[in-house]
Tab-separated table of C-alpha atoms in Angstrom:
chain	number	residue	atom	x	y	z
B	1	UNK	CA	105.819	140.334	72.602
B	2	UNK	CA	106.198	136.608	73.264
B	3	UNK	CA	106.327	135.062	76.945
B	4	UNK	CA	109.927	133.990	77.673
B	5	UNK	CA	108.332	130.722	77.875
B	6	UNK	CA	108.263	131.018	74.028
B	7	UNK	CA	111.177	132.681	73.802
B	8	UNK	CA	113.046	129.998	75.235
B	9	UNK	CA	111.359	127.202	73.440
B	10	UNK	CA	112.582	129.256	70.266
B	11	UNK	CA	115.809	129.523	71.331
B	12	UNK	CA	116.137	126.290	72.257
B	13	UNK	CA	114.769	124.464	68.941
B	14	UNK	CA	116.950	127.020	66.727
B	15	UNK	CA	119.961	125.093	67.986
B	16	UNK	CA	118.477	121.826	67.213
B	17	UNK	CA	118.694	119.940	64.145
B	18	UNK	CA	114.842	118.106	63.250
B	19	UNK	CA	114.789	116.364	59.995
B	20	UNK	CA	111.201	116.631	59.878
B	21	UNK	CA	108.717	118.095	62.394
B	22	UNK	CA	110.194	120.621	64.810
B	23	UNK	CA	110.340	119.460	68.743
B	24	UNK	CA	107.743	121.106	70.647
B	25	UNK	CA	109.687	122.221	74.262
B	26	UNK	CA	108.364	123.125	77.737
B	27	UNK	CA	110.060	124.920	80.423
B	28	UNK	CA	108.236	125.917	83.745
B	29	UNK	CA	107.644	125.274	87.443
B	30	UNK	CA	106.864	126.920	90.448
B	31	UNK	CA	107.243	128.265	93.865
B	32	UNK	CA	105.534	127.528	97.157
B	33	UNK	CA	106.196	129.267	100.244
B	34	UNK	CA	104.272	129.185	103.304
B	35	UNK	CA	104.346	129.820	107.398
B	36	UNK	CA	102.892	127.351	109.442
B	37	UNK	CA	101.837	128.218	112.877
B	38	UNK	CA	101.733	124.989	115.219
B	39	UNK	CA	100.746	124.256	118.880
B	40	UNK	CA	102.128	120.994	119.548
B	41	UNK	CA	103.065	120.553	122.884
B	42	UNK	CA	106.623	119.154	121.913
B	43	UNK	CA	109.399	119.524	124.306
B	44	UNK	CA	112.315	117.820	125.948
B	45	UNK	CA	112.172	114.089	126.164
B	46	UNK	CA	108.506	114.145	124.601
B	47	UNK	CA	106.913	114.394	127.780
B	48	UNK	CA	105.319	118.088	128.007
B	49	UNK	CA	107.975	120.330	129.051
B	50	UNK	CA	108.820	123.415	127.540
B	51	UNK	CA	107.426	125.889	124.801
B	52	UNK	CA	104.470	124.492	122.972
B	53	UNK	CA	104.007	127.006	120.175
B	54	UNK	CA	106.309	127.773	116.856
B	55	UNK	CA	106.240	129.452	113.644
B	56	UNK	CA	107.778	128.209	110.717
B	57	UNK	CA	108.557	129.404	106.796
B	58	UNK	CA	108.441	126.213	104.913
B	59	UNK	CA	108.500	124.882	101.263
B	60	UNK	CA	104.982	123.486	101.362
B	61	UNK	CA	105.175	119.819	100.190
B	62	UNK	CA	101.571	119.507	99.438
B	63	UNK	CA	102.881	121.363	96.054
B	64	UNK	CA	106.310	121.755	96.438
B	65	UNK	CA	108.902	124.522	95.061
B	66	UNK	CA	109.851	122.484	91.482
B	67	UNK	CA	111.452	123.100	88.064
B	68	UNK	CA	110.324	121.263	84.364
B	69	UNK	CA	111.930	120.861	81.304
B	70	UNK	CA	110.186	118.506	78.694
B	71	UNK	CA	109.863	118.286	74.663
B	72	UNK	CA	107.955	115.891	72.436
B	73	UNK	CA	108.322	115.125	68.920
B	74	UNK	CA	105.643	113.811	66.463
B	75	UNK	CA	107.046	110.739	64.699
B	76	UNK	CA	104.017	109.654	62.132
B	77	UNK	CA	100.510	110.045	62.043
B	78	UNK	CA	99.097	109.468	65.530
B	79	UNK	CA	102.203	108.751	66.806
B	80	UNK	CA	104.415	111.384	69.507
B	81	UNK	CA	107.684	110.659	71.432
B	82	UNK	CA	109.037	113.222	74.054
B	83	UNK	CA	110.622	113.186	77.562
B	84	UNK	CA	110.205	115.394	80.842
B	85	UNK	CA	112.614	115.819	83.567
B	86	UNK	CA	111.620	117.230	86.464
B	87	UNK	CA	113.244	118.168	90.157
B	88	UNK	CA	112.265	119.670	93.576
B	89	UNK	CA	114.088	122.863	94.876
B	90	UNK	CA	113.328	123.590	98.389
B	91	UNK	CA	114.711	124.267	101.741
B	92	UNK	CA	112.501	123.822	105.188
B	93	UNK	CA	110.290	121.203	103.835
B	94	UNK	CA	106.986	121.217	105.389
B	95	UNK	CA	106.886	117.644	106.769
B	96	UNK	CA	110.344	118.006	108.031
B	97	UNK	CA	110.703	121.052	110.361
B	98	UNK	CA	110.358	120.439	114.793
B	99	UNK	CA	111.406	122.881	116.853
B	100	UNK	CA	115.308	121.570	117.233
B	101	UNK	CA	115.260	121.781	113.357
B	102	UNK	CA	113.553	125.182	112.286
B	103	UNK	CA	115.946	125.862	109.157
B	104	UNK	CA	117.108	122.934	107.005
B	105	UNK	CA	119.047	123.784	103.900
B	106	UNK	CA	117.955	123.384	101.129
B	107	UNK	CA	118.056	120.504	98.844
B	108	UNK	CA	117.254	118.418	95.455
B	109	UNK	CA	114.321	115.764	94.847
B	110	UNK	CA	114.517	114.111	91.790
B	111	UNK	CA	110.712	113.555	90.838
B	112	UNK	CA	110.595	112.860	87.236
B	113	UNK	CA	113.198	111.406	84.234
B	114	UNK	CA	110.973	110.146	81.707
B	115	UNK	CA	111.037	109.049	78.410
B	116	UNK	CA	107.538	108.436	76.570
B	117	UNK	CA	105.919	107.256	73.290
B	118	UNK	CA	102.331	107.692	72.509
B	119	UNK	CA	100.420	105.572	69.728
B	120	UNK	CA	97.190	105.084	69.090
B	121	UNK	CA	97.396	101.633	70.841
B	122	UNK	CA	98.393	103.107	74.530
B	123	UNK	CA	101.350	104.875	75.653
B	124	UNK	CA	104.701	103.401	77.191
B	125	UNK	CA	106.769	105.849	79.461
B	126	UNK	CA	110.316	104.819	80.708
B	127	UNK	CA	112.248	105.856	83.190
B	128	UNK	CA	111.848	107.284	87.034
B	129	UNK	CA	108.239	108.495	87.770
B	130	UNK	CA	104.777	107.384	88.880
B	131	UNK	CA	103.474	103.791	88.592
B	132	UNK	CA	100.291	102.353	87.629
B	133	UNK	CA	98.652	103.385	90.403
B	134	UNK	CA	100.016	106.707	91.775
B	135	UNK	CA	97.278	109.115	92.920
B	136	UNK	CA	94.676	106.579	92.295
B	137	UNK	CA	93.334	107.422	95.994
B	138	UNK	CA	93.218	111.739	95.829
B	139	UNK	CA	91.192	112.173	93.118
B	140	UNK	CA	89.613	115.540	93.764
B	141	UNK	CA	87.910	118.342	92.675
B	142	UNK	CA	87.377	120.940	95.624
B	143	UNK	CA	90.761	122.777	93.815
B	144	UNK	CA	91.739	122.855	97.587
B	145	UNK	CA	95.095	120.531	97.331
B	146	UNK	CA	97.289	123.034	97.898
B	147	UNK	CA	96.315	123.747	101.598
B	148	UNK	CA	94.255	120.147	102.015
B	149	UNK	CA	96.192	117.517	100.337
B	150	UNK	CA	95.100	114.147	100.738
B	151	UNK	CA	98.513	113.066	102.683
B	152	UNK	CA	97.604	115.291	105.943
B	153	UNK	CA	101.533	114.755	106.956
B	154	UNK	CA	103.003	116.977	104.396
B	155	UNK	CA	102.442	119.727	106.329
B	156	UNK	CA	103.691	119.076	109.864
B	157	UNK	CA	104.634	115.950	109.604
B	158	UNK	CA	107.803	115.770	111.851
B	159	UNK	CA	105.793	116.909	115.158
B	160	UNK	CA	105.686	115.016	117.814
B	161	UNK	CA	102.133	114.269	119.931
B	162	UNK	CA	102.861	115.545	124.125
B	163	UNK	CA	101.970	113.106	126.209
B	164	UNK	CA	99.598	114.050	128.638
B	165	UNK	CA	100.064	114.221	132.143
B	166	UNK	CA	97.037	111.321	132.476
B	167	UNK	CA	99.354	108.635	130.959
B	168	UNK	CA	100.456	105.608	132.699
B	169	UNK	CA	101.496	102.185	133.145
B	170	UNK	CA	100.585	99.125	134.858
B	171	UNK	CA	103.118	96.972	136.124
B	172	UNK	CA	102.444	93.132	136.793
B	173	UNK	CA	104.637	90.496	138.769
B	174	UNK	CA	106.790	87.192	137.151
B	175	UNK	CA	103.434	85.736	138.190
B	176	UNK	CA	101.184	87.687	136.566
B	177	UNK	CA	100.052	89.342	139.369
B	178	UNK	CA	99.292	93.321	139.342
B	179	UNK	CA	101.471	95.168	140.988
B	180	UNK	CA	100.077	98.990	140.632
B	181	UNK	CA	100.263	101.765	138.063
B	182	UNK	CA	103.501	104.086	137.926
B	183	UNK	CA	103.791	107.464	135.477
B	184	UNK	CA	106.218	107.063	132.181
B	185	UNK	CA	109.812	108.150	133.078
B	186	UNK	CA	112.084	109.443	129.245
B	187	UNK	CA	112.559	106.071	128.084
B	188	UNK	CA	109.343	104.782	128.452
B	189	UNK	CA	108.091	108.309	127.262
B	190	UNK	CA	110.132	107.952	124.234
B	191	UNK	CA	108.500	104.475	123.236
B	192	UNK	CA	105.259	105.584	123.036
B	193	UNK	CA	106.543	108.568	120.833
B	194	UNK	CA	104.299	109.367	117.941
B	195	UNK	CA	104.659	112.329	114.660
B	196	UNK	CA	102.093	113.094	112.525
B	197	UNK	CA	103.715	111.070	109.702
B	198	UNK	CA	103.748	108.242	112.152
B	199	UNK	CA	100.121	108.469	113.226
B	200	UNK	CA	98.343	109.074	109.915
B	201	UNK	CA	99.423	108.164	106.130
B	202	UNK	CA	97.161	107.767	103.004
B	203	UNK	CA	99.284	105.046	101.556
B	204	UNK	CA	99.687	106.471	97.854
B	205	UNK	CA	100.688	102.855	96.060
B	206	UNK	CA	104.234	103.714	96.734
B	207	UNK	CA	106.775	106.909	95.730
B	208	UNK	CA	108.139	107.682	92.611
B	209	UNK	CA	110.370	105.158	91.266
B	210	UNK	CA	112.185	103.353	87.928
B	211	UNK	CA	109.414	101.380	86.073
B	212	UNK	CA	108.377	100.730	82.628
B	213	UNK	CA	104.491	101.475	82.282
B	214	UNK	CA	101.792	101.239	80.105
B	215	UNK	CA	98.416	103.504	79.952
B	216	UNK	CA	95.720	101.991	77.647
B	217	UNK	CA	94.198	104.417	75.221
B	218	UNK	CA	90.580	105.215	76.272
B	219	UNK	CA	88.022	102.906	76.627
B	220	UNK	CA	84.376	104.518	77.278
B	221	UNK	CA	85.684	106.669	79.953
B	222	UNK	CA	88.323	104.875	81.275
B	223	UNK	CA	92.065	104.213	81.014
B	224	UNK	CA	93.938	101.079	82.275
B	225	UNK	CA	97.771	101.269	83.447
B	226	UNK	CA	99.882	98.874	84.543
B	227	UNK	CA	103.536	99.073	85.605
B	228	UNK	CA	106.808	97.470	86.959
B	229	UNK	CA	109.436	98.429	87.992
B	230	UNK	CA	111.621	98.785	91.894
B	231	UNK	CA	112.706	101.408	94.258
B	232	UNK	CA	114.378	101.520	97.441
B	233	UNK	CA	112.736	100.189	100.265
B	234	UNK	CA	114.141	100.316	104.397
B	235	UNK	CA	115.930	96.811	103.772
B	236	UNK	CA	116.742	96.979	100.630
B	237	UNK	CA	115.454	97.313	96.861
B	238	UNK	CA	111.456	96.538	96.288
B	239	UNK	CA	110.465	95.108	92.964
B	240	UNK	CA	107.173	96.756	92.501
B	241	UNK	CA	104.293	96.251	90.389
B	242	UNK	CA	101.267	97.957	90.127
B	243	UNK	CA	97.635	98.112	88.021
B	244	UNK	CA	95.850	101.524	87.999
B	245	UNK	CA	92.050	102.390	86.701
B	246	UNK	CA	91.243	106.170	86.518
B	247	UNK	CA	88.041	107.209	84.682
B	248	UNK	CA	86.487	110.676	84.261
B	249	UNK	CA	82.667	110.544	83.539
B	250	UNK	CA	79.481	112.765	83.184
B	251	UNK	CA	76.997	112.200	85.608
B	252	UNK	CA	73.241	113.850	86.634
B	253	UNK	CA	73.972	117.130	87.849
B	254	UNK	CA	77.450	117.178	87.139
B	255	UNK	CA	80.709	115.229	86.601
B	256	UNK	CA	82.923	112.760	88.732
B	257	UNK	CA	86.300	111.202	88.561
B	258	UNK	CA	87.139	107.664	90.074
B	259	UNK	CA	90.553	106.047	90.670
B	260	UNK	CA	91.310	102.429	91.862
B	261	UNK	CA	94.585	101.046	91.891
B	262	UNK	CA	96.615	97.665	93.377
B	263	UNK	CA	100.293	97.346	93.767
B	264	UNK	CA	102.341	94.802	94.888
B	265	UNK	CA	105.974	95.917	96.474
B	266	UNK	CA	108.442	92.952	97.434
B	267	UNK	CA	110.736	93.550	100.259
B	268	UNK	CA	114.434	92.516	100.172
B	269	UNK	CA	117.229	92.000	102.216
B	270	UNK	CA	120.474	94.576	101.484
B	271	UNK	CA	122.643	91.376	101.489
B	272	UNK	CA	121.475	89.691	98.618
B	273	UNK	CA	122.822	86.324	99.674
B	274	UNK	CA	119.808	86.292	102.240
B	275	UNK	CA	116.307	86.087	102.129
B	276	UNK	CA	114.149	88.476	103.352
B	277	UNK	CA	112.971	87.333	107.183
B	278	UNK	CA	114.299	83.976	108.826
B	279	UNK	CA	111.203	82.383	108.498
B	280	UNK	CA	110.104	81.242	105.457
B	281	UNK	CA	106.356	81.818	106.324
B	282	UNK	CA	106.775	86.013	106.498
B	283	UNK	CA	105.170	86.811	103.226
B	284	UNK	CA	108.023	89.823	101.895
B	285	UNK	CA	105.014	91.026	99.637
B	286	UNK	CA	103.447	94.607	100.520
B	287	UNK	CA	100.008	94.872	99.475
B	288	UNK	CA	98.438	98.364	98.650
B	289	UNK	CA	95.266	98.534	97.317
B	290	UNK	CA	91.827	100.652	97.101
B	291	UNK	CA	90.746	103.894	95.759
B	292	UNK	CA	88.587	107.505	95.553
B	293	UNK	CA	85.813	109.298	93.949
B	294	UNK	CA	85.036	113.077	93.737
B	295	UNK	CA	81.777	114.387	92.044
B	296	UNK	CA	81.169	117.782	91.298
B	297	UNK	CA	77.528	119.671	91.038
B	298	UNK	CA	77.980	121.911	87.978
B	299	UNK	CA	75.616	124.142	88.883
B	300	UNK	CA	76.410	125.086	92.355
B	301	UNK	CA	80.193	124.269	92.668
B	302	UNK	CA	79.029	122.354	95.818
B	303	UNK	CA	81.526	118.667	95.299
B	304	UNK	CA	82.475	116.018	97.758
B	305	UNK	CA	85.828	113.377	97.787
B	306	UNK	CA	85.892	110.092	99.093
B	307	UNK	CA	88.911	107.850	99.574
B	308	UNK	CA	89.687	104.385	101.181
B	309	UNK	CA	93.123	102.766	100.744
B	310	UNK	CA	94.343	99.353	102.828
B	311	UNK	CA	97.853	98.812	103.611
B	312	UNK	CA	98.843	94.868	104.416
B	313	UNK	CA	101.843	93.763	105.078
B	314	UNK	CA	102.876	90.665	107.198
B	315	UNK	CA	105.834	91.828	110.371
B	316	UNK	CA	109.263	90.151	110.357
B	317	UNK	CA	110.649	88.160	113.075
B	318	UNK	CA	112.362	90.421	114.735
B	319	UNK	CA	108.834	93.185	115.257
B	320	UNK	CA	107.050	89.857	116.382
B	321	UNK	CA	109.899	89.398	119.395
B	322	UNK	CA	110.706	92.415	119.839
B	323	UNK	CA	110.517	93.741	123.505
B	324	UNK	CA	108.424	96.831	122.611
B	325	UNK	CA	107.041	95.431	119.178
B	326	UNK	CA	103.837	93.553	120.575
B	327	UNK	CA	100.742	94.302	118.883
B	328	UNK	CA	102.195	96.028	116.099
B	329	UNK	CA	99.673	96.171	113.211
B	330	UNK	CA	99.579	93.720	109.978
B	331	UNK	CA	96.996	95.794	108.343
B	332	UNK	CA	96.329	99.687	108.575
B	333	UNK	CA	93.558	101.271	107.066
B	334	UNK	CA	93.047	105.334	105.717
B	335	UNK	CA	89.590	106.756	105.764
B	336	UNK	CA	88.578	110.539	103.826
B	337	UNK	CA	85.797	112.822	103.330
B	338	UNK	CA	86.186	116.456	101.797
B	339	UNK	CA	83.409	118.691	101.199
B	340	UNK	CA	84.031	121.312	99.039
B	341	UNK	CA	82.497	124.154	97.284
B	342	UNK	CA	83.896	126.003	94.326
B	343	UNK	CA	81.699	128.304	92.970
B	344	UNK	CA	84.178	129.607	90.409
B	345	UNK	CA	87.425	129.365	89.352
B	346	UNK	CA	88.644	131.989	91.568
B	347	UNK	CA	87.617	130.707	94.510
B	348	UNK	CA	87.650	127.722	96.558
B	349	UNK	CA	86.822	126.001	99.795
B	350	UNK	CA	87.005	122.931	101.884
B	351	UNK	CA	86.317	121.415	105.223
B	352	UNK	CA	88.034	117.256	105.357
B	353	UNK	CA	88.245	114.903	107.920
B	354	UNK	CA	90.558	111.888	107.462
B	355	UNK	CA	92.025	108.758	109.794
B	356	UNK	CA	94.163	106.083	109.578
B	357	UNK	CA	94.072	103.144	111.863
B	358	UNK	CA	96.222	100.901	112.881
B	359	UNK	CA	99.023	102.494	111.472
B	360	UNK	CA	101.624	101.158	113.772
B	361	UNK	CA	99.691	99.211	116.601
B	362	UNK	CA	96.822	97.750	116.534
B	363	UNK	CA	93.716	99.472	118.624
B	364	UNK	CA	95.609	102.846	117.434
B	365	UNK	CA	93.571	106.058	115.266
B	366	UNK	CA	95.641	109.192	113.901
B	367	UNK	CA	93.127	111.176	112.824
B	368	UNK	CA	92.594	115.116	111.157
B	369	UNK	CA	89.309	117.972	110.908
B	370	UNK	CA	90.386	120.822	108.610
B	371	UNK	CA	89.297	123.374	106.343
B	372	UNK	CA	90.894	125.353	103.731
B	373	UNK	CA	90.341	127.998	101.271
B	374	UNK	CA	91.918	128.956	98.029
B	375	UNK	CA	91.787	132.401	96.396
B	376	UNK	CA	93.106	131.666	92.626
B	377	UNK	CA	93.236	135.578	90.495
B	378	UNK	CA	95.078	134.058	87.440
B	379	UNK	CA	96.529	130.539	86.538
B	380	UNK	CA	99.814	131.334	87.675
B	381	UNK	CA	98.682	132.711	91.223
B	382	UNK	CA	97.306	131.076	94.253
B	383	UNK	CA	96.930	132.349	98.036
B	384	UNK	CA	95.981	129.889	100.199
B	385	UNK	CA	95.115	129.792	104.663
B	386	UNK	CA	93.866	126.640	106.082
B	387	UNK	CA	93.855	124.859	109.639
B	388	UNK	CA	93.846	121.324	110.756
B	389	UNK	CA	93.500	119.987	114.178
B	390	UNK	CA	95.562	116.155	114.592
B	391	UNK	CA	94.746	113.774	116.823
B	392	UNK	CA	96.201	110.508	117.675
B	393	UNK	CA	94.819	107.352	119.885
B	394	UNK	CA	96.555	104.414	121.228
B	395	UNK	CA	94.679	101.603	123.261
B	396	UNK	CA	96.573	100.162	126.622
B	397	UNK	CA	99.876	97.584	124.731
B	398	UNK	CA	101.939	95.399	126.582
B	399	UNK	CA	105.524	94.517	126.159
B	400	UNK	CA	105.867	90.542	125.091
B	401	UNK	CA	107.103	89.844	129.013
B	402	UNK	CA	103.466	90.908	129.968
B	403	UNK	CA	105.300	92.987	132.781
B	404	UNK	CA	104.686	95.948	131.716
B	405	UNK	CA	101.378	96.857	129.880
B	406	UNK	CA	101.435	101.385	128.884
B	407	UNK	CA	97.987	103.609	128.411
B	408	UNK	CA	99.568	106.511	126.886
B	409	UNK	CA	97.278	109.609	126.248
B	410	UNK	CA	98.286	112.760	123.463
B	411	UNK	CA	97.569	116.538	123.348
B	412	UNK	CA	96.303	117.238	120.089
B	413	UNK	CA	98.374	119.254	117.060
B	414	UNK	CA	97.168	122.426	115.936
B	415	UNK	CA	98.475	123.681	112.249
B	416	UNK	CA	97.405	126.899	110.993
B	417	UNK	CA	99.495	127.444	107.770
B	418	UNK	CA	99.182	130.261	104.864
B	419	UNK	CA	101.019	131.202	101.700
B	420	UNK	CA	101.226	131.633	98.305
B	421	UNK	CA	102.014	129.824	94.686
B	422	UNK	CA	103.882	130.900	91.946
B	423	UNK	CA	103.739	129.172	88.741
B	424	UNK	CA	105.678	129.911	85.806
C-alpha cells in the first residue's frame, strides 16, 4: 500500500491538467513539542522576589511545529520550475513563554512562499524566504540542532536575568563629586533588565523576507548566492541585500562544510517624507557579516562547529542622548564552539559553549555551556533532553548626566528542556 504521502500527491495531480510532464507534489511537516524546566530567578519588578522555578510545554522553536506543500515541474532538458509554501503552527513558543505568560495561543508564521526555476546556469527563487546568506553561520554536523541550535534564545528566550542582591549604584554630585553607593529601587531595577534574547543573539543575516535570489550552479565545491530584497524593520521597511558562500568538501579523515555570508540591511523611517536619523552622519546601513565551519571524522563520528558573526550598526540620535542610552554598543560580536560526537545515525551528542558581546552595551557578555543528546530510531522520529546554563555580564554604565553610574550583577538561567519530533 502507498504512504498517504503518495496518495495525496496522486490525488492531487489527477485533478490537474499537464500538457507534458506530470507535476511532481510534496506534502509534509512536522511536530515539536517539548517541556522546559527553568530556574530563573524572575519575579516581581525583576529584582529577586518570588518563585524562581517553572515548567513549561512549549512548541520548540529550534524546529518548530510546521506544515509544507510544494510541486515542481520539469520544463526542458535540465531545466525545473516549482514552488513551496510553507507555515508555522504552534502555540507556547519556546522563546516566548515567562512566568506571567505560561499559555499563549496559538498562532501562524508564514516562513516560506516561493516560486523557483532551476537551469543549468544557477537557480532564481522568488518570493518570501531566505536570502543569500541565511544560515551561513550554523553550519553543523553534530545532528544535535534540535536541542542545541545555534540561536541559544529559542528556547527561553523571554526570561529575565534576577538581579542579585550585590548590585548597586554610585551616586556623584553636580560637581562630580562622589556621593556614596545606594541599592537599585523598581525603576532603576527595571533599566538594567536583561532576557536571554536580549543578552545573547547569533545574528543570522536577517529573517525571512521578500527577495529575488540567485544560487550559482556548483563550482568545485562551492555555490555562490546573492539576493535582494526588504522586510520590516523596528522603524520601518529595510531594503536588504545579501551575498552567501556555502561549500561542502572532502577532507583527511573526513568531510566539512563552510558558510560565509555579508548582508547589508538599510534602515528607514515609517514616514517616508523623512530620513532616517536627524543627522546626516548616522550611517542607516546594518552590517552583518562572518561565518562557520563544521568537520566531521568519518571514522569515529567525533565532529566539531565553529562560528563567528559581527553585527555593526551605527546608534541614532536619540540612543546617543538618551538618559539611560550611554554606552550602548555600535558593534556586537557572537562567538561558538560545539563538540559533538555521532557515532551513528541513531544517536547523537553535544556539549557547546557560545557568547555574544556587546550586545546592547558595551563592556557587556551573554554567554551559554550546554549539552544535548539526540536519540533518532527512524527518519520521522526524534527524542531529544538537553541543558544549558545562561549567563549574562554588564560592566559599571553611567547615565549621560554622570550622576548616576549602576554595577548591576545577574543570577544565572538554568534550562533543562526534553521532547520529541514528529515528521511526516
Amino acid at each position: 500500500m502507498g504512504s498517504p504521502k503518495s496518495i495525496l500527491a496522486v490525488a492531487v495531480s489527477s485533478l490537474i491538467a499537464v500538457p507534458a510532464v506530470a507535476a511532481e507534489f510534496d506534502v509534509g511537516g512536522q511536530v515539536n513539542r517539548a517541556v522546559m524546566f527553568v530556574e530563573d530567578g524572575y519575579a516581581a519588578g525583576y529584582l529577586g522576589v518570588g518563585s524562581s522555578t517553572e515548567f513549561y510545554h512549549v512548541d520548540n522553536r529550534n524546529s518548530p511545529t510546521r506544515f509544507h506543500v510544494g510541486g515542481t515541474q520539469r520544463l526542458m532538458e535540465g531545466w525545473t520550475a516549482g514552488a513551496l509554501v510553507e507555515v508555522g503552527v504552534f502555540s507556547n513558543p519556546s522563546n516566548d513563554v515567562d512566568p506571567a505568560n505560561k499559555s499563549i495561543d496559538g498562532e501562524f508564521d508564514q516562513r516560506i512562499t516561493d516560486a523557483f526555476i532551476d537551469t543549468p546556469y544557477g537557480k532564481i527563487t522568488v518570493g518570501r524566504g531566505e536570502g543569500a546568506a541565511y544560515n551561513a553561520g550554523r553550519v553543523d554536523y553534530s545532528g544535535t540542532g534540535v536541542v542545541s541550535f545555534r540561536n541559544p534564545s529559542y528556547l527561553g528566550g523571554n526570561l529575565n536575568y534576577e538581579l542579585k542582591d550585590s548590585s548597586y549604584k554610585r551616586k556623584f554630585d553636580a560637581n562630580g563629586n562622589f556621593t556614596g553607593t545606594e541599592a537599585f529601587d523598581l525603576q532603576e531595577g527595571d533599566n538594567n533588565r536583561t532576557t536571554i534574547s536580549g543578552s545573547i543573539r547569533d545574528f543570522n543575516f536577517e529573517n525571512r523576507h521578500d527577495r529575488i535570489r540567485y544560487d550559482s550552479p556548483r563550482i568545485a565545491s562551492m555555490v555562490l548566492s546573492i539576493s535582494t530584497g526588504h522586510g520590516t524593520g523596528s522603524e520601518g521597511h529595510e531594503s536588504i541585500s545579501q551575498v552567501g558562500l556555502k561549500s561542502g568538501l572532502r577532507v583527511p579523515g573526513g568531510r566539512m562544510l563552510v558558510g560565509l555570508g555579508y548582508s547589508i540591511a538599510t534602515r528607514n523611517r515609517g514616514e517616508l517624507d523623512q530620513r532616517f536619523d536627524p543627522d546626516s552622519g548616522v550611517n542607516p546601513d546594518i552590517k552583518t557579516y562572518g561565518g562557520s565551519m563544521s568537520y566531521f571524522h568519518s571514522a569515529t563520528g567525533f565532529n566539531v562547529s565553529l562560528a563567528a558573526v559581527n553585527y555593526k550598526a551605527d546608534l541614532t540620535t536619540d540612543e546617543k542622548t538618551g538618559t539611560f542610552s550611554s554606552t550602548r554598543s555600535e558593534l556586537s560580536q557572537f562567538r561558538y564552539i560545539k563538540l559533538g560526537y555521532r557515532p551513528s545515525r541513531h544517536h547523537a551528542f553535544d556539549i557547546h559553549y557560545g557568547e555574544t558581546r556587546d550586545r546592547n552595551k558595551d563592556d557587556e557578555k551573554g554567554s551559554v555551556i550546554g549539552a544535548g543528546y539526540v536519540w533518532s530510531p527512524t527518519e520521522m522520529f526524534d527524542l531529544y533532553a538537553g541543558a544549558k546554563i545562561h549567563s549574562f555580564e554588564r560592566g559599571e554604565w553611567c547615565t549621560s548626566s554622570g550622576r548616576t553610574c549602576y554595577n548591576p550583577k545577574y543570577e544565572d538561567i538554568t534550562v533543562v528542556t526534553t521532547g520529541g519530533r514528529v515528521k511526516f
